[in-house]
PDB file of C-alpha atoms in Angstrom:
ATOM      1  CA  MET A 123      20.341 166.121 103.353  1.00  0.00           C
ATOM      2  CA  GLN A 124      18.216 168.799 101.763  1.00  0.00           C
ATOM      3  CA  LEU A 125      19.407 171.491  99.398  1.00  0.00           C
ATOM      4  CA  ILE A 126      17.467 174.720  99.524  1.00  0.00           C
ATOM      5  CA  PRO A 127      16.939 175.753  95.872  1.00  0.00           C
ATOM      6  CA  ARG A 128      18.888 178.862  94.978  1.00  0.00           C
ATOM      7  CA  HIS A 129      20.012 180.830  92.008  1.00  0.00           C
ATOM      8  CA  ASP A 130      22.963 182.461  93.718  1.00  0.00           C
ATOM      9  CA  PRO A 131      26.486 181.039  93.574  1.00  0.00           C
ATOM     10  CA  SER A 132      27.547 183.299  96.489  1.00  0.00           C
ATOM     11  CA  LEU A 133      25.509 181.373  99.050  1.00  0.00           C
ATOM     12  CA  VAL A 134      24.826 177.659  99.257  1.00  0.00           C
ATOM     13  CA  VAL A 135      22.419 176.643 102.012  1.00  0.00           C
ATOM     14  CA  ARG A 136      21.603 173.159 103.151  1.00  0.00           C
ATOM     15  CA  SER A 137      19.864 171.685 106.120  1.00  0.00           C
ATOM     16  CA  ASP A 138      20.533 168.301 107.674  1.00  0.00           C
ATOM     17  CA  GLY A 139      19.419 166.916 111.007  1.00  0.00           C
ATOM     18  CA  GLY A 140      18.310 170.261 112.413  1.00  0.00           C
ATOM     19  CA  VAL A 141      21.548 172.028 111.475  1.00  0.00           C
ATOM     20  CA  THR A 142      21.530 174.656 108.750  1.00  0.00           C
ATOM     21  CA  VAL A 143      24.820 175.300 106.963  1.00  0.00           C
ATOM     22  CA  ALA A 144      25.259 178.482 104.931  1.00  0.00           C
ATOM     23  CA  ALA A 145      28.468 178.466 102.869  1.00  0.00           C
ATOM     24  CA  LEU A 146      29.528 181.861 101.552  1.00  0.00           C
ATOM     25  CA  ARG A 147      31.937 182.371  98.673  1.00  0.00           C
ATOM     26  CA  GLY A 148      33.286 185.328  96.781  1.00  0.00           C
ATOM     27  CA  GLU A 149      33.689 188.853  98.094  1.00  0.00           C
ATOM     28  CA  LEU A 150      31.666 189.734 101.181  1.00  0.00           C
ATOM     29  CA  ASP A 151      31.503 193.471 100.594  1.00  0.00           C
ATOM     30  CA  LEU A 152      28.783 196.121 100.642  1.00  0.00           C
ATOM     31  CA  VAL A 153      27.210 194.878  97.407  1.00  0.00           C
ATOM     32  CA  LEU A 154      26.998 191.228  98.473  1.00  0.00           C
ATOM     33  CA  VAL A 155      25.933 192.125 102.020  1.00  0.00           C
ATOM     34  CA  ARG A 156      22.939 194.058 100.667  1.00  0.00           C
ATOM     35  CA  HIS A 157      22.060 191.048  98.533  1.00  0.00           C
ATOM     36  CA  LEU A 158      22.503 188.373 101.222  1.00  0.00           C
ATOM     37  CA  ARG A 159      21.263 190.162 104.331  1.00  0.00           C
ATOM     38  CA  PRO A 160      17.576 189.208 103.944  1.00  0.00           C
ATOM     39  CA  GLU A 161      18.421 185.542 103.456  1.00  0.00           C
ATOM     40  CA  LEU A 162      20.945 185.383 106.293  1.00  0.00           C
ATOM     41  CA  ASP A 163      18.506 187.283 108.530  1.00  0.00           C
ATOM     42  CA  ALA A 164      15.847 184.648 107.811  1.00  0.00           C
ATOM     43  CA  LEU A 165      18.293 181.825 108.568  1.00  0.00           C
ATOM     44  CA  ALA A 166      19.370 183.501 111.826  1.00  0.00           C
ATOM     45  CA  ARG A 167      15.728 184.012 112.783  1.00  0.00           C
ATOM     46  CA  GLU A 168      14.507 180.497 111.968  1.00  0.00           C
ATOM     47  CA  SER A 169      17.414 178.057 112.456  1.00  0.00           C
ATOM     48  CA  ASP A 170      17.879 176.127 115.688  1.00  0.00           C
ATOM     49  CA  ALA A 171      21.546 175.635 114.799  1.00  0.00           C
ATOM     50  CA  LEU A 172      23.222 177.831 112.195  1.00  0.00           C
ATOM     51  CA  THR A 173      26.702 177.216 110.838  1.00  0.00           C
ATOM     52  CA  VAL A 174      28.142 179.881 108.547  1.00  0.00           C
ATOM     53  CA  ASP A 175      31.113 178.626 106.562  1.00  0.00           C
ATOM     54  CA  ILE A 176      33.267 181.474 105.200  1.00  0.00           C
ATOM     55  CA  ARG A 177      36.313 179.434 104.172  1.00  0.00           C
ATOM     56  CA  ARG A 178      35.677 180.207 100.493  1.00  0.00           C
ATOM     57  CA  LEU A 179      35.542 183.989 100.864  1.00  0.00           C
ATOM     58  CA  THR A 180      38.145 185.852  98.845  1.00  0.00           C
ATOM     59  CA  PHE A 181      37.453 189.234 100.494  1.00  0.00           C
ATOM     60  CA  CYS A 182      35.620 190.537 103.543  1.00  0.00           C
ATOM     61  CA  ASP A 183      35.258 194.171 104.536  1.00  0.00           C
ATOM     62  CA  ALA A 184      33.709 195.902 107.538  1.00  0.00           C
ATOM     63  CA  THR A 185      30.181 195.543 106.172  1.00  0.00           C
ATOM     64  CA  GLY A 186      30.763 191.800 105.782  1.00  0.00           C
ATOM     65  CA  LEU A 187      31.964 191.507 109.380  1.00  0.00           C
ATOM     66  CA  GLY A 188      28.986 193.607 110.437  1.00  0.00           C
ATOM     67  CA  LEU A 189      26.579 191.191 108.755  1.00  0.00           C
ATOM     68  CA  LEU A 190      28.229 188.197 110.420  1.00  0.00           C
ATOM     69  CA  ALA A 191      28.100 189.958 113.816  1.00  0.00           C
ATOM     70  CA  HIS A 192      24.442 190.861 113.286  1.00  0.00           C
ATOM     71  CA  CYS A 193      23.543 187.253 112.480  1.00  0.00           C
ATOM     72  CA  ALA A 194      25.580 185.842 115.370  1.00  0.00           C
ATOM     73  CA  GLY A 195      23.954 188.255 117.820  1.00  0.00           C
ATOM     74  CA  ARG A 196      20.500 187.370 116.594  1.00  0.00           C
ATOM     75  CA  VAL A 197      21.195 183.634 116.898  1.00  0.00           C
ATOM     76  CA  HIS A 198      22.689 184.029 120.403  1.00  0.00           C
ATOM     77  CA  ARG A 199      19.733 186.137 121.622  1.00  0.00           C
ATOM     78  CA  ARG A 200      17.325 183.409 120.516  1.00  0.00           C
ATOM     79  CA  GLY A 201      19.314 180.790 122.403  1.00  0.00           C
ATOM     80  CA  ALA A 202      20.085 178.905 119.182  1.00  0.00           C
ATOM     81  CA  ARG A 203      23.482 177.442 118.312  1.00  0.00           C
ATOM     82  CA  TRP A 204      25.899 179.552 116.239  1.00  0.00           C
ATOM     83  CA  ARG A 205      29.023 178.349 114.512  1.00  0.00           C
ATOM     84  CA  LEU A 206      31.386 180.283 112.239  1.00  0.00           C
ATOM     85  CA  VAL A 207      33.836 178.166 110.249  1.00  0.00           C
ATOM     86  CA  CYS A 208      36.881 180.149 109.158  1.00  0.00           C
ATOM     87  CA  ASP A 209      40.431 179.014 108.509  1.00  0.00           C
ATOM     88  CA  GLN A 210      41.754 182.105 106.743  1.00  0.00           C
ATOM     89  CA  PRO A 211      44.360 183.983 108.795  1.00  0.00           C
ATOM     90  CA  TRP A 212      43.520 187.368 107.273  1.00  0.00           C
ATOM     91  CA  ILE A 213      39.826 187.095 108.265  1.00  0.00           C
ATOM     92  CA  LEU A 214      40.728 185.747 111.706  1.00  0.00           C
ATOM     93  CA  ARG A 215      43.014 188.769 112.133  1.00  0.00           C
ATOM     94  CA  LEU A 216      40.154 191.131 111.186  1.00  0.00           C
ATOM     95  CA  ILE A 217      37.913 189.422 113.732  1.00  0.00           C
ATOM     96  CA  ARG A 218      40.590 189.779 116.399  1.00  0.00           C
ATOM     97  CA  LEU A 219      41.342 193.444 115.555  1.00  0.00           C
ATOM     98  CA  THR A 220      37.653 194.353 115.678  1.00  0.00           C
ATOM     99  CA  ALA A 221      37.178 192.514 119.006  1.00  0.00           C
ATOM    100  CA  LEU A 222      34.435 190.327 117.520  1.00  0.00           C
ATOM    101  CA  GLY A 223      35.991 187.032 118.586  1.00  0.00           C
ATOM    102  CA  ASP A 224      33.692 186.493 121.578  1.00  0.00           C
ATOM    103  CA  LEU A 225      30.606 187.097 119.456  1.00  0.00           C
ATOM    104  CA  LEU A 226      31.598 185.328 116.236  1.00  0.00           C
ATOM    105  CA  ARG A 227      33.576 182.471 117.843  1.00  0.00           C
ATOM    106  CA  PRO A 228      35.425 181.385 114.678  1.00  0.00           C
ATOM    107  CA  GLU A 229      36.458 177.736 114.380  1.00  0.00           C
ATOM    108  CA  PRO A 230      38.905 176.319 111.838  1.00  0.00           C
ATOM    109  CA  GLY A 231      37.309 172.886 111.526  1.00  0.00           C
ATOM    110  CA  PRO A 232      34.905 171.630 108.893  1.00  0.00           C
ATOM    111  CA  PRO A 233      31.214 172.040 109.723  1.00  0.00           C
ATOM    112  CA  ASP A 234      30.436 168.406 108.913  1.00  0.00           C
ATOM    113  CA  ALA A 235      31.282 165.078 110.417  1.00  0.00           C
ATOM    114  CA  PRO A 236      34.427 163.402 109.057  1.00  0.00           C
ATOM    115  CA  GLY A 237      33.921 162.048 105.582  1.00  0.00           C
ATOM    116  CA  GLN A 238      31.121 164.473 104.719  1.00  0.00           C
ATOM    117  CA  PRO A 239      31.615 166.846 101.783  1.00  0.00           C
ATOM    118  CA  ASP A 240      32.390 170.515 102.255  1.00  0.00           C
ATOM    119  CA  PRO A 241      29.088 172.438 101.826  1.00  0.00           C
ATOM    120  CA  GLY A 242      30.761 175.005  99.606  1.00  0.00           C
ATOM    121  CA  ALA A 243      32.044 172.293  97.327  1.00  0.00           C
ATOM    122  CA  ALA A 244      29.049 169.948  97.524  1.00  0.00           C
ATOM    123  CA  VAL A 245      27.059 171.919  95.006  1.00  0.00           C
ATOM    124  CA  PRO A 246      28.840 172.772  91.763  1.00  0.00           C
ATOM    125  CA  LEU A 247      28.226 176.202  90.349  1.00  0.00           C
ATOM    126  CA  PRO A 248      25.346 176.150  87.890  1.00  0.00           C
ATOM    127  CA  SER A 249      26.374 176.072  84.261  1.00  0.00           C
ATOM    128  CA  GLU A 250      23.502 178.361  83.363  1.00  0.00           C
ATOM    129  CA  PRO A 251      21.919 181.177  85.377  1.00  0.00           C
ATOM    130  CA  GLY A 252      18.967 179.930  87.383  1.00  0.00           C
ATOM    131  CA  VAL A 253      19.944 176.248  87.140  1.00  0.00           C
ATOM    132  CA  THR A 254      20.849 174.285  90.227  1.00  0.00           C
ATOM    133  CA  ARG A 255      21.774 170.636  90.477  1.00  0.00           C
ATOM    134  CA  PRO A 256      20.299 168.402  93.178  1.00  0.00           C
ATOM    135  CA  VAL A 257      22.584 166.995  95.826  1.00  0.00           C
ATOM    136  CA  SER A 258      22.012 163.449  97.020  1.00  0.00           C
TER     137      SER A 258
END
């Protein structure tokens, strides 16, 4: 497993066996979307299999859903594999109300094989800005 070095507690990215997992946490609103869009665009453009785990989001607005839809569309057009992990009823309801279910295809299950750690929990938040801890 490889951790991609970051300085942002809102997005933890790791790659393992050709699958890239991007775990989002916090509030996916206009401010965070502007911050994360370049990185998620790059992942959508370059990953053969991209899993976006949003189980640790505390808020998601229309711009957040728009970013997820943009990434999913980009991944689908390239013929790569897309997976959205979401178990929060309020986000699932937003996806349903906006008719994005066919594009986003949310799944409740964990993105890893049984016994593997949750990507959002695998990397503790840095104790100091700019400090990340390696994951073994």
